[in-house]
Amino acid sequence: MADATESGNRLKQRRASRPKVKTGCNNCKIRRVKCDESRPQLKLYASSMDPKSSIHQCPPHTQPSLSSKLTPHYSRSPTLGLAFDAKEGQYFQVFRTHTASELSGFFDSEFWTRSVLQESHSEASIRHAVVALGALYKTLEKVAESPPSSPTSTSNQSTSSGDSAPTHWNFAWEQYGKAVTRMRQSIENNEVRSQRTILISSVLFTCFQSFVGDHKAAIKQVQVGLGVMEKQRRERKMLYLQRQDDIVEDELGQMFTRMAIQAKSYDMAFHFPAPWVIRLSTNPSIANPVASQSGPPSPSTTGCMTNLDWRYHVSQDPSLANPPSPSDSSTGTTVSIEAPIPESFPNVHEARLVLDALCERIMRYNEELVGFYTVSNNILPASIKSNGYGFGRSLEQWQATFAPLLAKRRAPGTSNTERAGMIVLQMGCIMTRILVFTAFSANEMDFDQFLPIFMEINELAKELIVDEELALAQARCGEACRHVNSSLGRECERRLGLRL
């Protein structure tokens, strides 16, 4: 009997000394069942397990991933870097699908549809700014649906307070504050990867401030961006090899140039005091118009002389016919031929770049012209006027080069965006020519002589509006929309020669 007891103890001790399995979850060990040892799936289902349940089943290897079950009903952000929470993800989708196209205007822009979206996945300041702009878009959308003064605005806000204009507005300001704070912290801690991040953030901040009506703050942002771009240009001149992101920097440079031109055009009407004044000039000389490779357009391409024709002003003042050379100019003017107007434009994008560059030089000229007024007792020599009317010749050449492309705007295969871009460029060129030829006018009544030109701009604007209304009607009703047979259809037929 004693021998049997000792042999039993030895068996128990031998059994207790066997190596134990140290893998698997504690719950499966307690239940004495084999645990699936797939670590990622264990973490996944453990995080989704009901804490009130003490027993669960381990997912087998053949069971599909539970990520689809855990995904909320809202659209997730495609980012693999910085995470968007539920609310941020919704506004990010609004920016991607609506706000980006609105900011692009009548032109296709990879800056808004690609660059900004990519950077928002890795830079916190850009991410918060993008979300803020998406929230602002929702604010404007809700205000347009139900203005604050309408009787239904209060009832709508009470029924869906989470989808009201004040809710979107407050969240937009909250995200904007986070974006500014994060950018400031990144700069102070030297965490900014490149100047590119600062420039993109500055563009987004400018858009936000313009939306909310803080134009002085927007001008300040443009000033900062122009300063950074100018510093980069100087540094790039000292390098023999350009960096890989130079293309993106050129894109940002074009963006800031356009914003500066818009801001200066706005300032021409409201005249903000210093320091809220944007300056493009960096040298003391007055910018000269760009010389054309093919010379001024022939009389056959321009038709009869109008007030926008430089020859009209030469006939009134023959001294304007020959612009002075740099050696003859008493103002220290230098001639710039760094970007001559080409003989043809292959597409709308190239035409826009040339017109932007020309408008930039005109703005620089106007800046220094104001400085000349302050020291010359409001007396301008003929050489200064000749340089100014030279810009009129360049704009006339641009318009003649752009004419074949504009004539094809109704050709099959032309997209609505491309057609709208052509019309907007033509309107911008005509308006710039008017501003150039009235820059030396002291009488406001001088604008009356351009009434036929203003009528041409008005007709182009109506054409643009008709196209937009037609596109909206077809988007609502489909290709078989019958609304176009009403007044909209008759307007299209009358103005555009289209039978709908």
Short mmCIF file of C-alpha atoms in Angstrom, two decimals:
data_model
loop_
_atom_site.label_atom_id
_atom_site.label_comp_id
_atom_site.label_asym_id
_atom_site.label_seq_id
_atom_site.Cartn_x
_atom_site.Cartn_y
_atom_site.Cartn_z
CA MET A 1 0.00 0.00 0.00
CA ALA A 2 2.84 2.37 0.86
CA ASP A 3 4.61 1.51 -2.38
CA ALA A 4 1.48 2.39 -4.32
CA THR A 5 1.24 5.78 -2.55
CA GLU A 6 4.88 6.65 -3.28
CA SER A 7 4.55 5.66 -6.93
CA GLY A 8 1.44 7.89 -7.19
CA ASN A 9 3.31 10.90 -5.75
CA ARG A 10 6.15 10.34 -8.21
CA LEU A 11 3.65 10.34 -11.08
CA LYS A 12 2.12 13.61 -9.88
CA GLN A 13 5.50 15.25 -9.51
CA ARG A 14 6.54 14.07 -12.97
CA ARG A 15 3.35 15.50 -14.43
CA ALA A 16 3.82 18.86 -12.66
CA SER A 17 7.36 19.21 -13.98
CA ARG A 18 6.40 19.03 -17.64
CA PRO A 19 7.00 22.24 -19.67
CA LYS A 20 3.97 24.48 -19.93
CA VAL A 21 2.65 26.29 -22.97
CA LYS A 22 3.31 30.00 -22.49
CA THR A 23 1.43 31.27 -25.49
CA GLY A 24 -2.25 32.10 -25.95
CA CYS A 25 -4.62 34.35 -24.05
CA ASN A 26 -5.43 33.90 -20.36
CA ASN A 27 -9.09 33.29 -21.08
CA CYS A 28 -8.29 30.28 -23.27
CA LYS A 29 -5.84 28.96 -20.64
CA ILE A 30 -8.55 29.12 -17.98
CA ARG A 31 -11.03 27.39 -20.27
CA ARG A 32 -8.34 24.78 -21.19
CA VAL A 33 -8.93 25.15 -24.93
CA LYS A 34 -6.45 25.64 -27.74
CA CYS A 35 -6.07 29.31 -28.50
CA ASP A 36 -5.49 30.71 -31.94
CA GLU A 37 -2.08 32.34 -31.79
CA SER A 38 -2.50 34.92 -34.54
CA ARG A 39 -1.32 38.03 -32.68
CA PRO A 40 -2.93 40.77 -34.82
CA GLN A 41 -6.32 39.08 -34.82
CA LEU A 42 -6.13 38.51 -31.08
CA LYS A 43 -5.50 42.18 -30.48
CA LEU A 44 -8.30 43.08 -32.84
CA TYR A 45 -11.02 40.99 -31.33
CA ALA A 46 -9.82 41.64 -27.78
CA SER A 47 -10.27 45.37 -28.32
CA SER A 48 -13.80 44.84 -29.64
CA MET A 49 -14.84 42.29 -27.00
CA ASP A 50 -17.71 43.18 -24.73
CA PRO A 51 -16.17 43.80 -21.30
CA LYS A 52 -19.28 42.37 -19.64
CA SER A 53 -18.65 38.96 -21.21
CA SER A 54 -16.09 36.71 -19.54
CA ILE A 55 -16.18 34.11 -22.30
CA HIS A 56 -15.44 34.70 -25.95
CA GLN A 57 -14.52 32.66 -28.97
CA CYS A 58 -11.15 33.02 -30.61
CA PRO A 59 -11.43 33.82 -34.31
CA PRO A 60 -10.15 31.01 -36.52
CA HIS A 61 -7.56 31.58 -39.22
CA THR A 62 -10.17 31.33 -41.93
CA GLN A 63 -12.39 34.04 -40.46
CA PRO A 64 -12.18 37.31 -42.38
CA SER A 65 -10.77 40.37 -40.74
CA LEU A 66 -13.09 42.12 -38.34
CA SER A 67 -11.99 45.58 -39.46
CA SER A 68 -15.07 45.88 -41.62
CA LYS A 69 -17.28 45.19 -38.60
CA LEU A 70 -15.42 47.73 -36.51
CA THR A 71 -15.55 50.43 -39.17
CA PRO A 72 -18.01 53.21 -38.24
CA HIS A 73 -20.68 54.34 -40.67
CA TYR A 74 -18.78 57.50 -41.59
CA SER A 75 -16.13 57.59 -44.30
CA ARG A 76 -12.65 56.95 -43.05
CA SER A 77 -9.72 59.08 -44.00
CA PRO A 78 -7.34 57.37 -46.41
CA THR A 79 -4.36 58.52 -44.43
CA LEU A 80 -1.76 56.05 -43.24
CA GLY A 81 0.05 58.66 -41.15
CA LEU A 82 -1.83 61.11 -38.96
CA ALA A 83 -5.18 59.78 -37.84
CA PHE A 84 -8.48 61.56 -38.42
CA ASP A 85 -11.17 61.10 -35.83
CA ALA A 86 -14.81 60.67 -36.81
CA LYS A 87 -15.65 64.35 -37.05
CA GLU A 88 -12.41 65.37 -38.74
CA GLY A 89 -12.81 62.58 -41.28
CA GLN A 90 -16.20 63.88 -42.33
CA TYR A 91 -14.92 67.41 -42.91
CA PHE A 92 -11.85 66.06 -44.71
CA GLN A 93 -14.14 64.31 -47.17
CA VAL A 94 -16.05 67.57 -47.66
CA PHE A 95 -12.79 69.35 -48.47
CA ARG A 96 -11.70 66.60 -50.87
CA THR A 97 -14.98 66.40 -52.77
CA HIS A 98 -16.18 70.02 -52.68
CA THR A 99 -13.84 72.64 -51.19
CA ALA A 100 -10.79 71.67 -53.26
CA SER A 101 -12.66 72.06 -56.54
CA GLU A 102 -14.12 75.38 -55.39
CA LEU A 103 -10.66 76.71 -54.53
CA SER A 104 -9.35 75.55 -57.92
CA GLY A 105 -11.85 77.86 -59.56
CA PHE A 106 -12.24 77.46 -63.32
CA PHE A 107 -8.92 75.66 -63.73
CA ASP A 108 -7.64 72.18 -62.96
CA SER A 109 -5.16 72.45 -60.10
CA GLU A 110 -3.10 69.56 -58.78
CA PHE A 111 -2.12 71.74 -55.85
CA TRP A 112 -5.61 71.43 -54.34
CA THR A 113 -6.53 67.97 -55.59
CA ARG A 114 -3.19 66.26 -54.89
CA SER A 115 -0.47 68.20 -53.06
CA VAL A 116 -2.58 69.53 -50.19
CA LEU A 117 -4.32 66.20 -49.65
CA GLN A 118 -1.02 64.33 -49.52
CA GLU A 119 0.55 66.75 -47.08
CA SER A 120 -2.48 66.62 -44.80
CA HIS A 121 -1.63 62.98 -44.05
CA SER A 122 1.80 63.81 -42.63
CA GLU A 123 1.65 67.40 -41.33
CA ALA A 124 -0.62 68.20 -38.39
CA SER A 125 -0.94 71.91 -39.18
CA ILE A 126 -2.02 71.21 -42.76
CA ARG A 127 -4.41 68.51 -41.59
CA HIS A 128 -6.17 70.86 -39.14
CA ALA A 129 -6.29 73.65 -41.75
CA VAL A 130 -7.85 71.34 -44.34
CA VAL A 131 -10.47 70.20 -41.83
CA ALA A 132 -11.17 73.85 -40.92
CA LEU A 133 -11.79 74.75 -44.57
CA GLY A 134 -14.09 71.77 -44.93
CA ALA A 135 -16.06 72.94 -41.89
CA LEU A 136 -16.26 76.46 -43.35
CA TYR A 137 -17.66 75.03 -46.57
CA LYS A 138 -20.37 73.25 -44.59
CA THR A 139 -21.08 76.52 -42.77
CA LEU A 140 -21.64 78.39 -46.02
CA GLU A 141 -23.70 75.51 -47.36
CA LYS A 142 -26.02 75.55 -44.35
CA VAL A 143 -26.35 79.33 -44.41
CA ALA A 144 -27.31 79.16 -48.09
CA GLU A 145 -29.90 76.48 -47.37
CA SER A 146 -31.47 78.41 -44.50
CA PRO A 147 -30.31 82.00 -43.94
CA PRO A 148 -30.24 83.15 -40.30
CA SER A 149 -33.07 85.61 -40.94
CA SER A 150 -35.41 83.00 -42.38
CA PRO A 151 -38.24 81.64 -40.17
CA THR A 152 -37.11 78.04 -40.68
CA SER A 153 -33.55 78.57 -39.48
CA THR A 154 -34.43 78.19 -35.78
CA SER A 155 -36.48 75.06 -36.28
CA ASN A 156 -33.80 73.46 -38.43
CA GLN A 157 -31.12 74.14 -35.82
CA SER A 158 -33.27 72.69 -33.06
CA THR A 159 -33.96 69.47 -34.97
CA SER A 160 -30.38 68.87 -36.08
CA SER A 161 -28.07 70.91 -33.90
CA GLY A 162 -25.09 68.80 -34.96
CA ASP A 163 -25.60 69.77 -38.60
CA SER A 164 -26.19 73.48 -38.16
CA ALA A 165 -24.22 76.47 -39.36
CA PRO A 166 -23.09 77.53 -35.83
CA THR A 167 -21.81 74.02 -35.13
CA HIS A 168 -19.74 73.91 -38.32
CA TRP A 169 -18.56 77.48 -37.73
CA ASN A 170 -17.32 76.82 -34.20
CA PHE A 171 -15.58 73.62 -35.23
CA ALA A 172 -13.87 75.45 -38.11
CA TRP A 173 -12.42 78.03 -35.72
CA GLU A 174 -11.36 75.30 -33.32
CA GLN A 175 -9.46 73.48 -36.06
CA TYR A 176 -7.95 76.72 -37.35
CA GLY A 177 -6.61 77.49 -33.87
CA LYS A 178 -5.07 74.02 -33.67
CA ALA A 179 -3.46 74.48 -37.09
CA VAL A 180 -1.86 77.79 -36.15
CA THR A 181 -0.70 76.45 -32.77
CA ARG A 182 0.78 73.32 -34.31
CA MET A 183 2.64 75.28 -36.96
CA ARG A 184 4.03 77.67 -34.36
CA GLN A 185 5.21 74.77 -32.22
CA SER A 186 6.82 73.05 -35.21
CA ILE A 187 8.76 76.16 -36.12
CA GLU A 188 9.90 76.82 -32.53
CA ASN A 189 11.00 73.19 -32.06
CA ASN A 190 12.62 72.93 -35.53
CA GLU A 191 10.22 70.13 -36.46
CA VAL A 192 9.26 71.53 -39.86
CA ARG A 193 10.47 69.20 -42.60
CA SER A 194 10.84 71.93 -45.23
CA GLN A 195 9.82 75.43 -46.16
CA ARG A 196 7.25 73.77 -48.39
CA THR A 197 5.19 72.87 -45.34
CA ILE A 198 5.19 76.49 -44.17
CA LEU A 199 4.15 77.72 -47.61
CA ILE A 200 1.28 75.27 -47.99
CA SER A 201 0.07 76.12 -44.48
CA SER A 202 0.27 79.81 -45.32
CA VAL A 203 -1.89 79.27 -48.43
CA LEU A 204 -4.50 77.45 -46.36
CA PHE A 205 -4.44 80.10 -43.64
CA THR A 206 -4.90 82.81 -46.28
CA CYS A 207 -7.94 81.04 -47.71
CA PHE A 208 -9.47 80.64 -44.25
CA GLN A 209 -8.95 84.29 -43.35
CA SER A 210 -10.37 85.43 -46.67
CA PHE A 211 -13.45 83.26 -46.14
CA VAL A 212 -14.16 84.75 -42.71
CA GLY A 213 -13.54 88.32 -43.93
CA ASP A 214 -10.26 89.05 -42.14
CA HIS A 215 -8.55 90.52 -45.20
CA LYS A 216 -5.75 92.21 -43.27
CA ALA A 217 -4.68 88.89 -41.75
CA ALA A 218 -4.89 87.29 -45.20
CA ILE A 219 -2.64 89.99 -46.65
CA LYS A 220 -0.16 89.38 -43.84
CA GLN A 221 -0.06 85.68 -44.71
CA VAL A 222 0.59 86.48 -48.37
CA GLN A 223 3.41 88.81 -47.33
CA VAL A 224 5.01 86.03 -45.28
CA GLY A 225 4.70 83.59 -48.17
CA LEU A 226 6.20 86.02 -50.66
CA GLY A 227 9.11 86.62 -48.29
CA VAL A 228 9.81 82.90 -47.99
CA MET A 229 9.62 82.46 -51.76
CA GLU A 230 12.00 85.37 -52.36
CA LYS A 231 14.47 83.89 -49.88
CA GLN A 232 14.29 80.55 -51.65
CA ARG A 233 14.91 82.19 -55.03
CA ARG A 234 18.06 83.85 -53.72
CA GLU A 235 19.30 80.60 -52.21
CA ARG A 236 18.54 78.69 -55.39
CA LYS A 237 20.69 81.05 -57.46
CA MET A 238 23.68 80.00 -55.37
CA LEU A 239 23.09 76.29 -56.04
CA TYR A 240 24.31 74.48 -59.14
CA LEU A 241 21.75 71.70 -58.84
CA GLN A 242 18.07 72.21 -58.26
CA ARG A 243 16.31 70.18 -55.62
CA GLN A 244 13.80 67.50 -56.49
CA ASP A 245 10.84 69.50 -55.15
CA ASP A 246 11.56 72.53 -57.35
CA ILE A 247 8.45 71.75 -59.41
CA VAL A 248 6.29 71.94 -56.32
CA GLU A 249 7.97 75.20 -55.33
CA ASP A 250 7.19 76.64 -58.76
CA GLU A 251 3.60 75.60 -58.20
CA LEU A 252 3.58 77.35 -54.84
CA GLY A 253 5.22 80.40 -56.38
CA GLN A 254 2.43 80.65 -58.93
CA MET A 255 -0.11 80.26 -56.15
CA PHE A 256 1.34 83.12 -54.09
CA THR A 257 1.72 85.31 -57.16
CA ARG A 258 -1.95 84.90 -58.01
CA MET A 259 -2.99 85.59 -54.44
CA ALA A 260 -0.79 88.69 -54.40
CA ILE A 261 -2.35 89.96 -57.63
CA GLN A 262 -5.84 89.40 -56.23
CA ALA A 263 -4.91 91.13 -52.99
CA LYS A 264 -3.44 94.13 -54.81
CA SER A 265 -6.52 94.34 -57.01
CA TYR A 266 -8.63 94.35 -53.86
CA ASP A 267 -6.40 97.03 -52.35
CA MET A 268 -6.90 99.23 -55.42
CA ALA A 269 -10.50 99.68 -54.26
CA PHE A 270 -10.08 99.78 -50.46
CA HIS A 271 -6.53 101.17 -50.04
CA PHE A 272 -5.39 99.44 -46.86
CA PRO A 273 -2.79 101.41 -44.89
CA ALA A 274 0.68 100.13 -44.09
CA PRO A 275 1.71 97.52 -43.08
CA TRP A 276 -1.18 95.74 -44.83
CA VAL A 277 0.17 96.51 -48.27
CA ILE A 278 1.62 93.79 -50.49
CA ARG A 279 4.72 94.68 -52.44
CA LEU A 280 6.06 92.54 -55.26
CA SER A 281 8.99 94.76 -56.22
CA THR A 282 12.40 93.95 -54.79
CA ASN A 283 14.53 96.39 -56.80
CA PRO A 284 14.41 100.18 -57.26
CA SER A 285 13.92 100.06 -61.04
CA ILE A 286 10.59 100.21 -62.80
CA ALA A 287 9.71 96.92 -64.48
CA ASN A 288 9.45 97.01 -68.26
CA PRO A 289 7.01 95.15 -70.46
CA VAL A 290 8.15 91.89 -71.93
CA ALA A 291 9.29 92.04 -75.50
CA SER A 292 7.45 89.75 -77.88
CA GLN A 293 9.30 87.37 -80.18
CA SER A 294 6.99 88.14 -83.05
CA GLY A 295 6.50 91.84 -82.34
CA PRO A 296 3.21 93.65 -81.93
CA PRO A 297 0.17 92.19 -83.68
CA SER A 298 -0.57 93.31 -87.17
CA PRO A 299 -3.51 95.63 -87.90
CA SER A 300 -5.30 92.75 -89.62
CA THR A 301 -5.45 90.75 -86.39
CA THR A 302 -6.62 93.59 -84.18
CA GLY A 303 -9.15 95.30 -86.45
CA CYS A 304 -9.85 98.98 -86.08
CA MET A 305 -8.09 100.94 -83.40
CA THR A 306 -9.84 101.25 -80.04
CA ASN A 307 -8.96 102.82 -76.73
CA LEU A 308 -7.24 99.55 -75.82
CA ASP A 309 -4.98 99.77 -78.88
CA TRP A 310 -1.52 101.13 -78.06
CA ARG A 311 -1.38 102.76 -81.53
CA TYR A 312 -4.38 104.89 -80.55
CA HIS A 313 -2.41 106.43 -77.70
CA VAL A 314 0.69 106.82 -79.89
CA SER A 315 -1.41 108.76 -82.39
CA GLN A 316 -2.43 111.08 -79.54
CA ASP A 317 1.14 111.40 -78.24
CA PRO A 318 3.89 110.48 -80.79
CA SER A 319 6.54 110.54 -78.05
CA LEU A 320 5.15 107.21 -76.78
CA ALA A 321 6.11 105.36 -79.96
CA ASN A 322 9.70 104.50 -79.01
CA PRO A 323 10.36 103.23 -75.49
CA PRO A 324 13.71 104.44 -74.14
CA SER A 325 16.68 102.14 -73.90
CA PRO A 326 18.26 101.47 -70.51
CA SER A 327 21.06 103.91 -71.24
CA ASP A 328 18.67 106.66 -72.31
CA SER A 329 16.30 106.27 -69.41
CA SER A 330 16.76 108.75 -66.63
CA THR A 331 14.79 106.58 -64.25
CA GLY A 332 17.20 103.67 -64.11
CA THR A 333 14.74 101.43 -65.90
CA THR A 334 15.97 98.01 -66.96
CA VAL A 335 14.52 96.00 -69.80
CA SER A 336 13.45 92.45 -68.97
CA ILE A 337 13.04 89.87 -71.73
CA GLU A 338 13.25 86.81 -69.49
CA ALA A 339 9.83 85.46 -70.48
CA PRO A 340 8.82 86.58 -73.99
CA ILE A 341 5.28 85.89 -75.14
CA PRO A 342 5.28 82.76 -77.34
CA GLU A 343 3.82 82.67 -80.81
CA SER A 344 1.15 80.14 -79.79
CA PHE A 345 -0.34 78.59 -76.67
CA PRO A 346 -0.67 74.79 -76.68
CA ASN A 347 -3.24 74.79 -73.87
CA VAL A 348 -5.03 76.96 -71.34
CA HIS A 349 -2.47 76.24 -68.63
CA GLU A 350 0.40 77.75 -70.63
CA ALA A 351 -1.68 80.79 -71.55
CA ARG A 352 -2.54 81.33 -67.91
CA LEU A 353 1.11 81.16 -66.82
CA VAL A 354 2.13 83.80 -69.36
CA LEU A 355 -0.75 86.10 -68.41
CA ASP A 356 0.05 85.68 -64.70
CA ALA A 357 3.68 86.61 -65.31
CA LEU A 358 2.62 89.65 -67.31
CA CYS A 359 0.16 90.76 -64.61
CA GLU A 360 2.87 90.36 -61.99
CA ARG A 361 5.19 92.70 -63.90
CA ILE A 362 2.36 95.19 -64.33
CA MET A 363 1.76 95.16 -60.57
CA ARG A 364 5.47 95.74 -59.93
CA TYR A 365 5.39 98.63 -62.36
CA ASN A 366 2.37 100.17 -60.60
CA GLU A 367 4.09 99.85 -57.22
CA GLU A 368 7.09 101.82 -58.34
CA LEU A 369 4.91 104.22 -60.30
CA VAL A 370 3.26 105.22 -57.02
CA GLY A 371 6.70 105.83 -55.56
CA PHE A 372 7.60 107.97 -58.55
CA TYR A 373 4.49 110.10 -58.04
CA THR A 374 5.59 110.91 -54.50
CA VAL A 375 8.95 112.34 -55.59
CA SER A 376 8.15 113.89 -58.98
CA ASN A 377 5.42 116.35 -58.05
CA ASN A 378 2.90 114.27 -60.08
CA ILE A 379 4.72 115.03 -63.33
CA LEU A 380 5.57 111.93 -65.38
CA PRO A 381 8.02 112.04 -68.29
CA ALA A 382 7.08 110.45 -71.61
CA SER A 383 9.49 107.57 -70.98
CA ILE A 384 7.47 106.39 -67.98
CA LYS A 385 4.22 106.51 -69.92
CA SER A 386 5.85 104.73 -72.83
CA ASN A 387 6.87 101.89 -70.55
CA GLY A 388 3.32 101.69 -69.21
CA TYR A 389 1.74 101.57 -72.64
CA GLY A 390 4.29 98.92 -73.53
CA PHE A 391 2.40 96.61 -71.23
CA GLY A 392 -0.66 97.35 -73.33
CA ARG A 393 1.22 96.11 -76.38
CA SER A 394 2.20 92.93 -74.54
CA LEU A 395 -1.39 92.31 -73.43
CA GLU A 396 -2.56 92.91 -76.98
CA GLN A 397 -0.03 90.37 -78.22
CA TRP A 398 -1.18 87.86 -75.60
CA GLN A 399 -4.80 88.32 -76.65
CA ALA A 400 -3.94 87.83 -80.32
CA THR A 401 -1.98 84.67 -79.51
CA PHE A 402 -4.82 83.38 -77.34
CA ALA A 403 -7.53 84.06 -79.95
CA PRO A 404 -7.21 80.70 -81.83
CA LEU A 405 -7.48 78.78 -78.57
CA LEU A 406 -10.47 80.85 -77.45
CA ALA A 407 -12.24 80.24 -80.77
CA LYS A 408 -12.16 76.48 -80.09
CA ARG A 409 -13.93 76.67 -76.75
CA ARG A 410 -17.11 75.20 -78.28
CA ALA A 411 -15.28 72.44 -80.12
CA PRO A 412 -16.24 68.83 -79.29
CA GLY A 413 -14.14 67.34 -76.53
CA THR A 414 -13.63 70.61 -74.66
CA SER A 415 -14.55 70.13 -71.02
CA ASN A 416 -16.70 72.60 -69.11
CA THR A 417 -13.77 73.47 -66.85
CA GLU A 418 -11.46 74.15 -69.77
CA ARG A 419 -14.09 76.25 -71.54
CA ALA A 420 -14.72 78.29 -68.40
CA GLY A 421 -10.98 78.81 -67.96
CA MET A 422 -10.72 80.22 -71.49
CA ILE A 423 -13.54 82.68 -70.86
CA VAL A 424 -12.11 83.80 -67.52
CA LEU A 425 -8.65 84.38 -69.02
CA GLN A 426 -10.12 86.46 -71.83
CA MET A 427 -12.08 88.57 -69.34
CA GLY A 428 -9.00 89.02 -67.16
CA CYS A 429 -6.86 90.16 -70.07
CA ILE A 430 -9.42 92.73 -71.23
CA MET A 431 -9.87 94.15 -67.74
CA THR A 432 -6.11 94.36 -67.25
CA ARG A 433 -5.75 96.27 -70.51
CA ILE A 434 -8.34 98.79 -69.31
CA LEU A 435 -6.45 99.25 -66.04
CA VAL A 436 -3.17 99.75 -67.90
CA PHE A 437 -4.55 102.48 -70.15
CA THR A 438 -6.33 104.26 -67.30
CA ALA A 439 -3.33 104.17 -64.96
CA PHE A 440 -2.38 107.69 -66.02
CA SER A 441 -5.93 109.08 -66.01
CA ALA A 442 -6.74 111.78 -63.50
CA ASN A 443 -10.44 111.92 -64.40
CA GLU A 444 -12.86 109.17 -63.46
CA MET A 445 -14.95 109.97 -66.54
CA ASP A 446 -12.17 108.52 -68.70
CA PHE A 447 -13.62 105.07 -68.03
CA ASP A 448 -16.73 106.00 -70.03
CA GLN A 449 -14.84 105.65 -73.30
CA PHE A 450 -14.42 101.94 -72.56
CA LEU A 451 -18.15 101.24 -72.43
CA PRO A 452 -18.11 98.91 -75.50
CA ILE A 453 -15.27 96.97 -73.89
CA PHE A 454 -17.22 96.61 -70.66
CA MET A 455 -20.15 95.29 -72.71
CA GLU A 456 -17.86 92.64 -74.18
CA ILE A 457 -16.83 91.59 -70.67
CA ASN A 458 -20.49 91.45 -69.70
CA GLU A 459 -21.30 89.15 -72.63
CA LEU A 460 -18.45 86.81 -71.70
CA ALA A 461 -19.70 86.71 -68.12
CA LYS A 462 -23.22 85.83 -69.30
CA GLU A 463 -21.81 83.03 -71.42
CA LEU A 464 -19.99 81.69 -68.39
CA ILE A 465 -23.11 81.85 -66.21
CA VAL A 466 -25.25 80.11 -68.82
CA ASP A 467 -22.74 77.25 -69.00
CA GLU A 468 -22.70 76.92 -65.23
CA GLU A 469 -26.50 76.92 -64.97
CA LEU A 470 -26.76 74.34 -67.73
CA ALA A 471 -24.23 72.08 -66.01
CA LEU A 472 -26.12 72.36 -62.71
CA ALA A 473 -29.43 71.56 -64.39
CA GLN A 474 -28.00 68.48 -66.07
CA ALA A 475 -26.40 67.37 -62.82
CA ARG A 476 -29.79 67.54 -61.07
CA CYS A 477 -31.88 65.91 -63.79
CA GLY A 478 -29.39 63.93 -65.88
CA GLU A 479 -28.63 64.15 -69.57
CA ALA A 480 -32.36 64.04 -70.42
CA CYS A 481 -33.01 67.27 -68.53
CA ARG A 482 -35.99 69.13 -69.98
CA HIS A 483 -35.38 72.37 -68.07
CA VAL A 484 -33.02 73.44 -70.85
CA ASN A 485 -36.00 73.79 -73.17
CA SER A 486 -37.28 76.68 -71.09
CA SER A 487 -35.65 80.08 -70.71
CA LEU A 488 -32.22 78.52 -70.09
CA GLY A 489 -32.37 76.61 -73.35
CA ARG A 490 -33.46 79.67 -75.30
CA GLU A 491 -30.64 81.68 -73.73
CA CYS A 492 -28.10 79.04 -74.77
CA GLU A 493 -29.46 79.02 -78.30
CA ARG A 494 -29.42 82.81 -78.57
CA ARG A 495 -25.98 83.43 -77.11
CA LEU A 496 -24.02 80.33 -78.01
CA GLY A 497 -25.74 79.16 -81.17
CA LEU A 498 -26.54 75.79 -79.57
CA ARG A 499 -29.80 73.92 -80.07
CA LEU A 500 -30.58 71.89 -76.93
#
